[in-house]
XYZ file of C-alpha atoms in Angstrom:
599
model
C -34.320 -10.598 60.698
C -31.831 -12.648 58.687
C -31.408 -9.905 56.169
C -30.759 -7.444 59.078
C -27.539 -9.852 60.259
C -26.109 -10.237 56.894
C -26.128 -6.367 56.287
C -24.338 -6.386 60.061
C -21.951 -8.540 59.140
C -21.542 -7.145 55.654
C -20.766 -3.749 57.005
C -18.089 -5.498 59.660
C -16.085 -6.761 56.441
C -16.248 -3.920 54.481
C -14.435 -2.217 57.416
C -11.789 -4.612 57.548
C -11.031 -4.898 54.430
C -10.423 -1.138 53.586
C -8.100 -0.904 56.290
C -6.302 -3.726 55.463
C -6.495 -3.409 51.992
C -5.489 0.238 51.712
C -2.413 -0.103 54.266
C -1.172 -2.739 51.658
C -2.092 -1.053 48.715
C -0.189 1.928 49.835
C 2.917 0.100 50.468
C 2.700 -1.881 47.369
C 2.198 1.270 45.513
C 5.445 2.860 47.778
C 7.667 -0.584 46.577
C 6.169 0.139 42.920
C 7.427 3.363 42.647
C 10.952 2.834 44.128
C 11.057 0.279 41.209
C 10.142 2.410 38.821
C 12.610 5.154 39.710
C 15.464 2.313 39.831
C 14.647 1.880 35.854
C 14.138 5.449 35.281
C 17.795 6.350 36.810
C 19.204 3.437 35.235
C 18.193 4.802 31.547
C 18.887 8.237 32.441
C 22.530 7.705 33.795
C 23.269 5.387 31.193
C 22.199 8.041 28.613
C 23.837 11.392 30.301
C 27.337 9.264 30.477
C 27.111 8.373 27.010
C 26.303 12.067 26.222
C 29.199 13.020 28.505
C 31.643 10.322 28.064
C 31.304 11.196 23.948
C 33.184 14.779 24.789
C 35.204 13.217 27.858
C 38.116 12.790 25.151
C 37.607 15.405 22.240
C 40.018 18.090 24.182
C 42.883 15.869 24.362
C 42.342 14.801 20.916
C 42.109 18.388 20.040
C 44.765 19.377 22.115
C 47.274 17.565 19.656
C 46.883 19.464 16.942
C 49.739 22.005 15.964
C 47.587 24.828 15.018
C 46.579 25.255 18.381
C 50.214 24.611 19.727
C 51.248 27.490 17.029
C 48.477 30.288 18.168
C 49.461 29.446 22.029
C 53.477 29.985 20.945
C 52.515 33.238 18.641
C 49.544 34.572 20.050
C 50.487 38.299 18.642
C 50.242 36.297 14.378
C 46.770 37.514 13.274
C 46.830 35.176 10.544
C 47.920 31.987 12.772
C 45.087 33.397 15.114
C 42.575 33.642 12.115
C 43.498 30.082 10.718
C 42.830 28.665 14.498
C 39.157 30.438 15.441
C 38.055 29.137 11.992
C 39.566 25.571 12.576
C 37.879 25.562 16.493
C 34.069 26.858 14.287
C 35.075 23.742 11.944
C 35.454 21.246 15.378
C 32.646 22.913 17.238
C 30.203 22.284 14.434
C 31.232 18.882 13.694
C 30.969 17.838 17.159
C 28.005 19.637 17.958
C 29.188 21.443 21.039
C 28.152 24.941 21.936
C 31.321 26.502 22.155
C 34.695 25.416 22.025
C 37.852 27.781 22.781
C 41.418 28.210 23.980
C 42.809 29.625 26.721
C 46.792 30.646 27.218
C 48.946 30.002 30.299
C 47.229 32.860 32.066
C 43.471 31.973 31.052
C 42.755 34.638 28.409
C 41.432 32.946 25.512
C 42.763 33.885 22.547
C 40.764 31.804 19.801
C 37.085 30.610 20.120
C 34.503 29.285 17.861
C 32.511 31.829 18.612
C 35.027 34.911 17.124
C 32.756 35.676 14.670
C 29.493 36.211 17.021
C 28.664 39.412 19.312
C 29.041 36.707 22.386
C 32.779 36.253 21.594
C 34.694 34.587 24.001
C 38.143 36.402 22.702
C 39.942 38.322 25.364
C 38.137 36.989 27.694
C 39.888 35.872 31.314
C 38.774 32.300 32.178
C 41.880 31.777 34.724
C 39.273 31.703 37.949
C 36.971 28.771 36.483
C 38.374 25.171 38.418
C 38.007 23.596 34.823
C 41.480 26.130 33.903
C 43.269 26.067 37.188
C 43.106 21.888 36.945
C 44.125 21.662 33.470
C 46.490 24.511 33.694
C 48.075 22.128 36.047
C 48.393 18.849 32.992
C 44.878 17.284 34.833
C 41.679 17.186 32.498
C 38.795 18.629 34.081
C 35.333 18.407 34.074
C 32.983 20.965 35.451
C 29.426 22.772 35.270
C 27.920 26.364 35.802
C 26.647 29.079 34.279
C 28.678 30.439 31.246
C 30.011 34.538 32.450
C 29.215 35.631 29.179
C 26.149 33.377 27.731
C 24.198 33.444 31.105
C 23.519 29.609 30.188
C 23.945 26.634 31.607
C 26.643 24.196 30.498
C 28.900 21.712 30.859
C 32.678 22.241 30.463
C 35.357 19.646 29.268
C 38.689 20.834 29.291
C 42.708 19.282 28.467
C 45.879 20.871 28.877
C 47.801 21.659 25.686
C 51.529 20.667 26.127
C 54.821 21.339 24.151
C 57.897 20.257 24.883
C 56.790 18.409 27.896
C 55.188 21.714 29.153
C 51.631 23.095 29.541
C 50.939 26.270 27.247
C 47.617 26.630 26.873
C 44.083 24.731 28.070
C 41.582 23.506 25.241
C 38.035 24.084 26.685
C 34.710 22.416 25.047
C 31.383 23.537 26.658
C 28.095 21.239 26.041
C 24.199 22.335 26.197
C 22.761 20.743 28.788
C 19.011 21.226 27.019
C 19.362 17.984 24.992
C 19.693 15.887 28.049
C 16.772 17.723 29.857
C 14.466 17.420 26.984
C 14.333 13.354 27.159
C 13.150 13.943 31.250
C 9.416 15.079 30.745
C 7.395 13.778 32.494
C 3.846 14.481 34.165
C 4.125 11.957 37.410
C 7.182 12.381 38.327
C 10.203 15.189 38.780
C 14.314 14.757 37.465
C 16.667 16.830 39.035
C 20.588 16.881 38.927
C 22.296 18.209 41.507
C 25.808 18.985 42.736
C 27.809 18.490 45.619
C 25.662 20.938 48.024
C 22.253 19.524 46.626
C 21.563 22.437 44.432
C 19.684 21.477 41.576
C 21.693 22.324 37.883
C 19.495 20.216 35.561
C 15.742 19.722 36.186
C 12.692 18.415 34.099
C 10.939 21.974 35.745
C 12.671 24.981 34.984
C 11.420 26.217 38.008
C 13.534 24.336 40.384
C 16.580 25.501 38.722
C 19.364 26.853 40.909
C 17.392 25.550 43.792
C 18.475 23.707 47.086
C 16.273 20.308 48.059
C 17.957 21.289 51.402
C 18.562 24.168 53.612
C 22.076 25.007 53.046
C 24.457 26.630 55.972
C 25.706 29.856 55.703
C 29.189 28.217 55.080
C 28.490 26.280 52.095
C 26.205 29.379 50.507
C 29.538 31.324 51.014
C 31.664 28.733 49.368
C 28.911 28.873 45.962
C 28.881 32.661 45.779
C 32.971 32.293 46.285
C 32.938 29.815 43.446
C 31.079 32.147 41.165
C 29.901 28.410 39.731
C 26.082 30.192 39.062
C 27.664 33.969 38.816
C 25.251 35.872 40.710
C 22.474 33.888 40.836
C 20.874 33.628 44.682
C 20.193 29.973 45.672
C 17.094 29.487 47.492
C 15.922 26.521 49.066
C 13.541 23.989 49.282
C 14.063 23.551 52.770
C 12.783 19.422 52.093
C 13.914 17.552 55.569
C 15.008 13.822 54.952
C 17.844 11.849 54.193
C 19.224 12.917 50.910
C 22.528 10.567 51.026
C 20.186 7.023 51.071
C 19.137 5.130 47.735
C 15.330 5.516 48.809
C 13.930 8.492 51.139
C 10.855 10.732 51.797
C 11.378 14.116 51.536
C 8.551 16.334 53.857
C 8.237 19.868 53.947
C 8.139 21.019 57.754
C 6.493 24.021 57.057
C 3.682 23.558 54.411
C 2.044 20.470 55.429
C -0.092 18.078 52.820
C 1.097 15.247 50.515
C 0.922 17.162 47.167
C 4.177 18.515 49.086
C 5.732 15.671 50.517
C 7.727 13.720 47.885
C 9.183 9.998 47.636
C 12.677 10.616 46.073
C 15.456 7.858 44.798
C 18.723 8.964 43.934
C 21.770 7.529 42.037
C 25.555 9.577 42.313
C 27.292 9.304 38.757
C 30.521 7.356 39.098
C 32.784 9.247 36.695
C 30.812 12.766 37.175
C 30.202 15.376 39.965
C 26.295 14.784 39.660
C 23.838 13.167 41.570
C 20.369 12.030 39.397
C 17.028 12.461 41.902
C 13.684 11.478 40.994
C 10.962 12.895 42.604
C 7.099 11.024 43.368
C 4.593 13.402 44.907
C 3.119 11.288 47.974
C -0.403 12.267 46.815
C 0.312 9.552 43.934
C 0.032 7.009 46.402
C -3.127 8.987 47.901
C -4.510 8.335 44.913
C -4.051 4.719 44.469
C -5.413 4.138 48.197
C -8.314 6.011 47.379
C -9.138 3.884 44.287
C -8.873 0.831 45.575
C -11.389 2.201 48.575
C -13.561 3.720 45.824
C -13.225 0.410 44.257
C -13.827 -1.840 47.167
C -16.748 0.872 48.391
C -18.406 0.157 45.072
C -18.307 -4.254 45.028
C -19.330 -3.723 48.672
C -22.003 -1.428 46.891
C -23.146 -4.034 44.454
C -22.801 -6.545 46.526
C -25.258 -5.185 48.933
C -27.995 -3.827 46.415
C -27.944 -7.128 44.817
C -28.852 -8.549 48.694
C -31.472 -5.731 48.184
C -32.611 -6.641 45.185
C -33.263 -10.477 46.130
C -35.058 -9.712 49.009
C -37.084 -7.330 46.871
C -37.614 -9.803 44.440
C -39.071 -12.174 46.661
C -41.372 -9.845 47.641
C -42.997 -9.272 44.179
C -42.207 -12.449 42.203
C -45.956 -12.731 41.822
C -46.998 -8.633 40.768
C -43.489 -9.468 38.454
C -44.880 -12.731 36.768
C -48.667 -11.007 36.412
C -46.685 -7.811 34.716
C -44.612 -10.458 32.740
C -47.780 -12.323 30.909
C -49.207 -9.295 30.244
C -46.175 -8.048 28.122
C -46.030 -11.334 26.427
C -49.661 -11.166 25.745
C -49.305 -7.505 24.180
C -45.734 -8.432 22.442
C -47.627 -11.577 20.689
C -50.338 -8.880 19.298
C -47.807 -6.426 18.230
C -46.003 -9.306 16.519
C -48.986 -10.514 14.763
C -50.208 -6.934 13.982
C -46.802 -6.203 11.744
C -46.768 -9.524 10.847
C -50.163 -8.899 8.824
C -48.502 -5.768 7.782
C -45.119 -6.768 6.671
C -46.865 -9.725 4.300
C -49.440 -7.050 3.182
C -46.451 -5.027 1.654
C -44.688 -8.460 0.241
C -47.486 -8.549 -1.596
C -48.051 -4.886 -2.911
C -43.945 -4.912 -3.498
C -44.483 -8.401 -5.433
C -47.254 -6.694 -7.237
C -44.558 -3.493 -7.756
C -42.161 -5.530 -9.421
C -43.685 -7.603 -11.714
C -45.575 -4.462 -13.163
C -41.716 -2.781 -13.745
C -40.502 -5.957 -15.182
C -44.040 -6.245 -17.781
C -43.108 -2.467 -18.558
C -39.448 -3.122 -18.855
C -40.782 -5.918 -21.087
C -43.174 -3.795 -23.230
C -40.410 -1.002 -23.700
C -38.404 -3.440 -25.209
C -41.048 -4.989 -27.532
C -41.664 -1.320 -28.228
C -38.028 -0.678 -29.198
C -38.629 -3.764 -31.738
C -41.061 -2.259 -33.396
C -39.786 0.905 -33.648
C -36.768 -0.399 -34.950
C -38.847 -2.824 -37.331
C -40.670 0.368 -38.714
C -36.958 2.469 -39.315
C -36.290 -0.742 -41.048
C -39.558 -0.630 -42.796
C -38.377 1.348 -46.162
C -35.342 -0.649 -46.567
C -37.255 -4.414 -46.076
C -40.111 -3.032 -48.267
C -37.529 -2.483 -51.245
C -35.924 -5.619 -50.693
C -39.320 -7.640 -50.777
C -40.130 -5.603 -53.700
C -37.343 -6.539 -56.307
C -37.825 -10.124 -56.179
C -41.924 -9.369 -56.464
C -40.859 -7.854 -59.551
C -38.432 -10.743 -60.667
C -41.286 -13.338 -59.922
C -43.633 -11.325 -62.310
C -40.735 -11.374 -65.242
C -40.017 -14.846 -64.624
C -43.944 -15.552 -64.665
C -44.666 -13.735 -68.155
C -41.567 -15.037 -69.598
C -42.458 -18.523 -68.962
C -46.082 -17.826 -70.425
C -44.088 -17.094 -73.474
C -41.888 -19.914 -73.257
C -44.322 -22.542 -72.768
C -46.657 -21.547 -75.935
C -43.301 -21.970 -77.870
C -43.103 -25.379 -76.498
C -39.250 -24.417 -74.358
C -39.944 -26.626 -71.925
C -36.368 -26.284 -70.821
C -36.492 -22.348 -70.184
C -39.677 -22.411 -68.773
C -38.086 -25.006 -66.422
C -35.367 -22.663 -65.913
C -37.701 -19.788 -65.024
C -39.883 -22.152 -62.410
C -36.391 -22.408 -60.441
C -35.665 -18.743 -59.945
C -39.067 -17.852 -59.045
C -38.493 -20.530 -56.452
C -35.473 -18.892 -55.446
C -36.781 -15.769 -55.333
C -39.399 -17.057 -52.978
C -37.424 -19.152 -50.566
C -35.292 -15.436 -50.196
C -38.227 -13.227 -49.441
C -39.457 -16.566 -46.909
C -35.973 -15.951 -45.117
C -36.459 -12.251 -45.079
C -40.081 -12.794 -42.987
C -38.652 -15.651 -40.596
C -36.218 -13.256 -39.833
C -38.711 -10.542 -39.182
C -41.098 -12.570 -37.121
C -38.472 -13.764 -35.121
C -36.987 -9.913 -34.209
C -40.599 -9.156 -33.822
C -41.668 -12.084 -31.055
C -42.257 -10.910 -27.217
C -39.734 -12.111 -25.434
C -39.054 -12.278 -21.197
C -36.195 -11.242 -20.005
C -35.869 -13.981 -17.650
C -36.022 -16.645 -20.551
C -32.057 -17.682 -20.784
C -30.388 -20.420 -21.998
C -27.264 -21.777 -23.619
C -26.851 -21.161 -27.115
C -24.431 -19.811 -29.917
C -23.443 -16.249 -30.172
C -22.303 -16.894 -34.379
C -25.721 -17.339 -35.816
C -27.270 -14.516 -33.780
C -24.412 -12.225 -34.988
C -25.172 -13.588 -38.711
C -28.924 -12.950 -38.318
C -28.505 -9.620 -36.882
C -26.041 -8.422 -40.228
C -28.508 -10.213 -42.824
C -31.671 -8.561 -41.084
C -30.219 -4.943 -41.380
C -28.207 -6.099 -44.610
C -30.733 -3.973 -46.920
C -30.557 -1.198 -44.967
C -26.488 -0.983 -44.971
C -26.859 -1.063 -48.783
C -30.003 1.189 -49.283
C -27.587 3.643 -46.681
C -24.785 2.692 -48.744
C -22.186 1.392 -45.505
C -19.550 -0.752 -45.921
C -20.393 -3.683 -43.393
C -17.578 -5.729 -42.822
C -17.648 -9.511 -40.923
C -14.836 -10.693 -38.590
C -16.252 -13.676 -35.883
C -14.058 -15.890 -34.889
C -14.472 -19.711 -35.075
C -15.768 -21.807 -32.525
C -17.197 -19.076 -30.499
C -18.037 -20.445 -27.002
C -21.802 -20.828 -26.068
C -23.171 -18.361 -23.398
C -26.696 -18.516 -20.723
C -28.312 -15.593 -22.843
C -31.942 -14.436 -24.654
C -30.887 -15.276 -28.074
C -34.101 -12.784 -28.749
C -32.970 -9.671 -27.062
C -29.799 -9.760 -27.898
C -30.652 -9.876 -31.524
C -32.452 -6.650 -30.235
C -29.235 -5.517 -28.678
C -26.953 -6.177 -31.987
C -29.444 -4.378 -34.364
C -30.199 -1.485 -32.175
C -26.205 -0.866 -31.580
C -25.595 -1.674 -35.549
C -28.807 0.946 -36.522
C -27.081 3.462 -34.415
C -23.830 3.337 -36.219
C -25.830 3.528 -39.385
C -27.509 6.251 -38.349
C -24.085 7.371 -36.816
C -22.574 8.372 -40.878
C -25.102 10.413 -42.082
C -23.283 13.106 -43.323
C -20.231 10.681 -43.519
C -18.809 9.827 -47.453
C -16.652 6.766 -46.912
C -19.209 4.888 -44.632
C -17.928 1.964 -42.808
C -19.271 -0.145 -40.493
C -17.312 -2.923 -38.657
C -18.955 -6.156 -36.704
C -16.361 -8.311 -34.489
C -16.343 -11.231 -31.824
C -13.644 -12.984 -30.553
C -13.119 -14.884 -27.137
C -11.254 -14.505 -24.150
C -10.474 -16.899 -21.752
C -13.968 -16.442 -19.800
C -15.664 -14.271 -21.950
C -17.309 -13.412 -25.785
C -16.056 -9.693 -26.541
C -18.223 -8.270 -29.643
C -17.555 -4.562 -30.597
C -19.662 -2.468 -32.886
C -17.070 0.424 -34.647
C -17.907 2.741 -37.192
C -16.185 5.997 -38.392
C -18.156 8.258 -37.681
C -17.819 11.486 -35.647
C -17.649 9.428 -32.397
C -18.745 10.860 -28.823
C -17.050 12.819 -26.914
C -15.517 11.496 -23.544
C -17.557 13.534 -21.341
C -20.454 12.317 -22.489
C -19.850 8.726 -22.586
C -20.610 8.410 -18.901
C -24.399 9.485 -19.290
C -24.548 7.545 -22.671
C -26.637 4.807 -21.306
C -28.917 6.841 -19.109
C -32.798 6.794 -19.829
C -33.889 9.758 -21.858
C -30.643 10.987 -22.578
C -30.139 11.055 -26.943
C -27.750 12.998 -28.743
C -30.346 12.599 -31.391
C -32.493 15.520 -33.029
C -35.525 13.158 -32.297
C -34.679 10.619 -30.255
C -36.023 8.858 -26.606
C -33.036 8.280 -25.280
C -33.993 4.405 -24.462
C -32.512 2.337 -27.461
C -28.971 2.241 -25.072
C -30.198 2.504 -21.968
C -32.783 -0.923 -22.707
C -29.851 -2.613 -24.526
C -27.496 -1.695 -21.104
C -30.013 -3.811 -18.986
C -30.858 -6.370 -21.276
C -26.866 -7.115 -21.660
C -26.830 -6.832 -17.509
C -30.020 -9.070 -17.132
C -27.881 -11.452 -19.177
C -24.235 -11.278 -16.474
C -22.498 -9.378 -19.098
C -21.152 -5.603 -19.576
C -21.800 -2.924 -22.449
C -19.738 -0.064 -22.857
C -18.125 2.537 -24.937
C -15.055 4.196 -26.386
C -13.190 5.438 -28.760
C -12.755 3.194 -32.051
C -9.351 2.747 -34.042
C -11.536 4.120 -37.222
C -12.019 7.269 -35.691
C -15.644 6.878 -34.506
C -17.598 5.091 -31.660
C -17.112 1.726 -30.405
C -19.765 -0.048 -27.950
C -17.886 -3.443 -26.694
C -20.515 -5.947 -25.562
C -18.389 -8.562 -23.112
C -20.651 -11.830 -21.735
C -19.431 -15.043 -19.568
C -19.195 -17.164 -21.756
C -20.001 -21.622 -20.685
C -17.637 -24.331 -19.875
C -18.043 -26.933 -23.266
C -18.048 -30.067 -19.815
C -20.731 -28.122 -18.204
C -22.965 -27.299 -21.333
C -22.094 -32.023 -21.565
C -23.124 -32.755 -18.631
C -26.531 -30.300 -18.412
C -27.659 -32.080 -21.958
């Protein structure tokens, strides 16, 4: 029963408030759009004065000059005549006008911008347009109509030309009227300018051109066919009833009923011009604003009563609600702990995943070791092999010595077998240490110099078996960086194997290995003058598999490019200043307080 009165009483102030609502709505909207066509005439008088007022004086500035005064005094001197149609072409394109001519004491015109054009003004009789007869008369004159000989609309300034205190001639400048239309478009509302008699002469529709808002009497038609002001052109009418002479009106046609042709129209005379600017509001736009703020108020009304609904219906099944409620929880909690059990089932298999890539990554590089350590193999073997030899000599020749009782040389002999020894023990520390299984994960600080040493002394037999010129230049007081001293030992000898490898066919073999440091970072290049690679295939360079090597894996430089990026630094290549390949390996280097403080 209670729900039953509200709905009552709901419907009772929905009625009352569209009524009210829409009556005020309408005549807010009405007061809206009266202000808006104040602004809009504002801007639009102050802009076609400015356009007009900017010609306003041009005749009688033009009217001074003497070549004018001398064609009016010897209209019959082709020459003088030439000399003025060119200087009016000169004025009329400065100034931007459409045409600009002059006319003698009896209106012919005798020089015009236009003398060169098949719509030539010259000869032409202009004594029955007002603009002449007032100027003929020492008044300037301003006036607008259709052109006799263009068929277009424009707007004519005109100033008598005097001499000797006495009116020769008229000086005539017409302006296009298409420049001030083209700043009126606009899809609400409609700009008309219209003359004495309410006949439209500038409009933002073409359509309403030459067009009365009212119906005119048969005596004022007469008087605009008499005027010849638009030729020949019949001037139909609107036949709008309203007042036309007040600041704010309705216009309402008697004959075609419906808003779309009523019209709210403001108008604004021009104080130092023969035109009256009219803007024109369909009454349907104010149709439309009622009916929005009904649809509007029909819709909260709307809401307001399905929410009254939707209470009362909710009070109805708060329990069959709450019952479907724990259910859903109950199957939400399963489906939770059902992916749940998945989602830490694939943790696991994509835990599983990536240690198995990171023990392969690892094995591929202990791989690379080796199969460095075995292209290495030849040149080691020789080196081991000469001081094998030496020991042996030294061995036998101390024999000798000590049955002849030279204690002295066989001392002598002892000491560079030890020598010999302690050179081949560096050569197999060095090995063992290239050769040991590193992680990839195992950084720490250290120093870059002694790795860069190592790396030159471990392939140091091979340079000379290959005959290369290796040449040294670290820097001093290299920074420390977080690296695996181990792999990028790896790094060094695989990049310094494949610029050996690099001048094969080479005769002057060189081989250059250089570090210094930037502000942040250890830069160590690798050049050699070799043939180089070219720069299209630089980019695919450190791809897996690719080689530009007869037998080659293509994973020597693509293993070194993720070692050096396990490690926060960069490997790259380019062209070297010896003419061959240079790989530039860049790494962060460590702050001297920071590597303090962490010891």
């Amino acid at each position: 029963m209670a729900f039953r009165k509200s709905k009552f009483y709901l419907a009772i102030l929905y009625l009352v408030v569209v009524l009210v609502g829409s009556n005020w709505v309408w005549n807010a909207s009405q007061h809206g759009l009266y202000q808006a066509h104040n602004e809009q005439l504002e801007r639009f008088a102050e802009f076609i004065s400015s356009k007009l007022d900017k010609y306003a004086h041009l005749p009688q500035l033009i009217a001074k000059n003497k070549a004018l005064i001398s064609a009016l005094q010897h209209p019959t001197n082709s020459a003088q005549i030439e000399l003025t149609n060119r200087y009016l072409e000169q004025v009329n394109q400065t100034i931007q006008s459409t045409d600009t001519y002059l006319l003698d004491e009896f209106g012919n015109t005798i020089a015009s911008s236009n003398w060169n054009l098949e719509r030539s003004f010259l000869g032409r009789n202009y004594a029955w347009r007002p603009y002449f007869s007032e100027a003929i008369q020492g008044k300037p004159s301003q006036y607008f109509a259709l052109g006799s000989s263009s068929k277009q609309r424009g707007y004519y300034f005109s100033y008598p030309v005097t001499y000797a205190a006495e009116t020769i001639g008229v000086i005539v400048i017409k302006m296009d009227l298409t420049a001030i239309e083209a700043n009126w478009q606009n899809k609400t509302n409609i700009f008309v300018a219209t003359d004495p008699y309410n006949v439209i002469f500038m409009s933002s529709h073409e359509n309403w051109l030459f067009k009365s808002l009212s119906t005119l009497s048969e005596h004022d038609r007469q008087t605009i066919i008499n005027s010849r002001q638009y030729l020949d052109r019949p001037i139909r009418s609107f036949g709008f009833s309203g007042d036309l002479d007040a600041k704010h009106s309705q216009l309402t046609h008697p004959t075609i009923p419906g808003f779309e042709n009523d019209y709210l129209i403001s108008s604004r005379q021009l104080s130092n011009h023969p035109l009256t600017l009219r803007v024109l509001t369909s009454k349907i736009t104010l149709l439309w604003s009622t009916l929005s703020f009904w649809l509007i108020t029909t819709l909260i009304f709307v809401i307001v009563y399905l929410s009254m609904q939707l209470s009362f219906q909710r009070q109805l099944k708060k329990r069959q609600f709450e019952q479907l409620q724990l259910e859903a929880k109950q199957k939400l909690e399963f489906l939770v702990m059902e992916r749940t059990s998945e989602l830490q089932a694939e943790i696991g298999e994509r835990t599983k995943a990536e240690h198995a890539l990171r023990q392969t990554q690892n094995e591929l590089i202990q791989a690379a070791k080796l199969a460095v350590l075995g292209q290495m193999s030849a040149s080691i073997s020789h080196e081991l092999n000469n001081p094998l030899a030496a020991i042996r000599s030294f061995a036998d020749n101390g024999r000798r010595f000590l049955e002849k009782t030279h204690y002295h040389r066989v001392d002598e002999n002892l000491s560079r077998i030890s020598a010999l020894t302690d050179r081949m023990a560096k050569i197999s520390h060095q090995l063992r240490s290239f050769a040991k299984k590193s992680d990839s994960n195992e950084v720490s600080p250290a120093e870059l110099a002694p790795i860069l040493i190592a790396a030159h002394e471990l392939l140091a037999p091979q340079f000379k078996s290959q005959l290369v010129k290796i040449q040294l230049d670290i820097e001093d007081d290299l920074a420390q960086a977080n690296i695996n001293p181990i792999q990028l030992e790896q790094v060094l000898i695989n990049l310094l194997t494949n610029a050996i490898q690099a001048l094969e066919h080479s005769s002057n073999k060189q081989v250059n290995l250089s570090a210094h440091q930037t502000q942040e970072r250890v830069v160590i290049m690798v050049d050699d003058n070799g043939p180089g690679i070219p720069f299209d295939l630089q980019a695919q360079l450190f791809e897996p598999f690719y080689t530009t090597k007869k037998n080659g894996l293509g994973l020597g430089l693509s293993i070194s490019h993720q070692i050096v990026q396990a490690m926060k630094g960069t490997l790259t290549v380019s062209e070297s200043p010896l003419g061959g390949a240079r790989f530039t390996l860049s790494l962060p280097t460590i702050a001297r307080s920071t590597i303090t403080k962490s010891q």
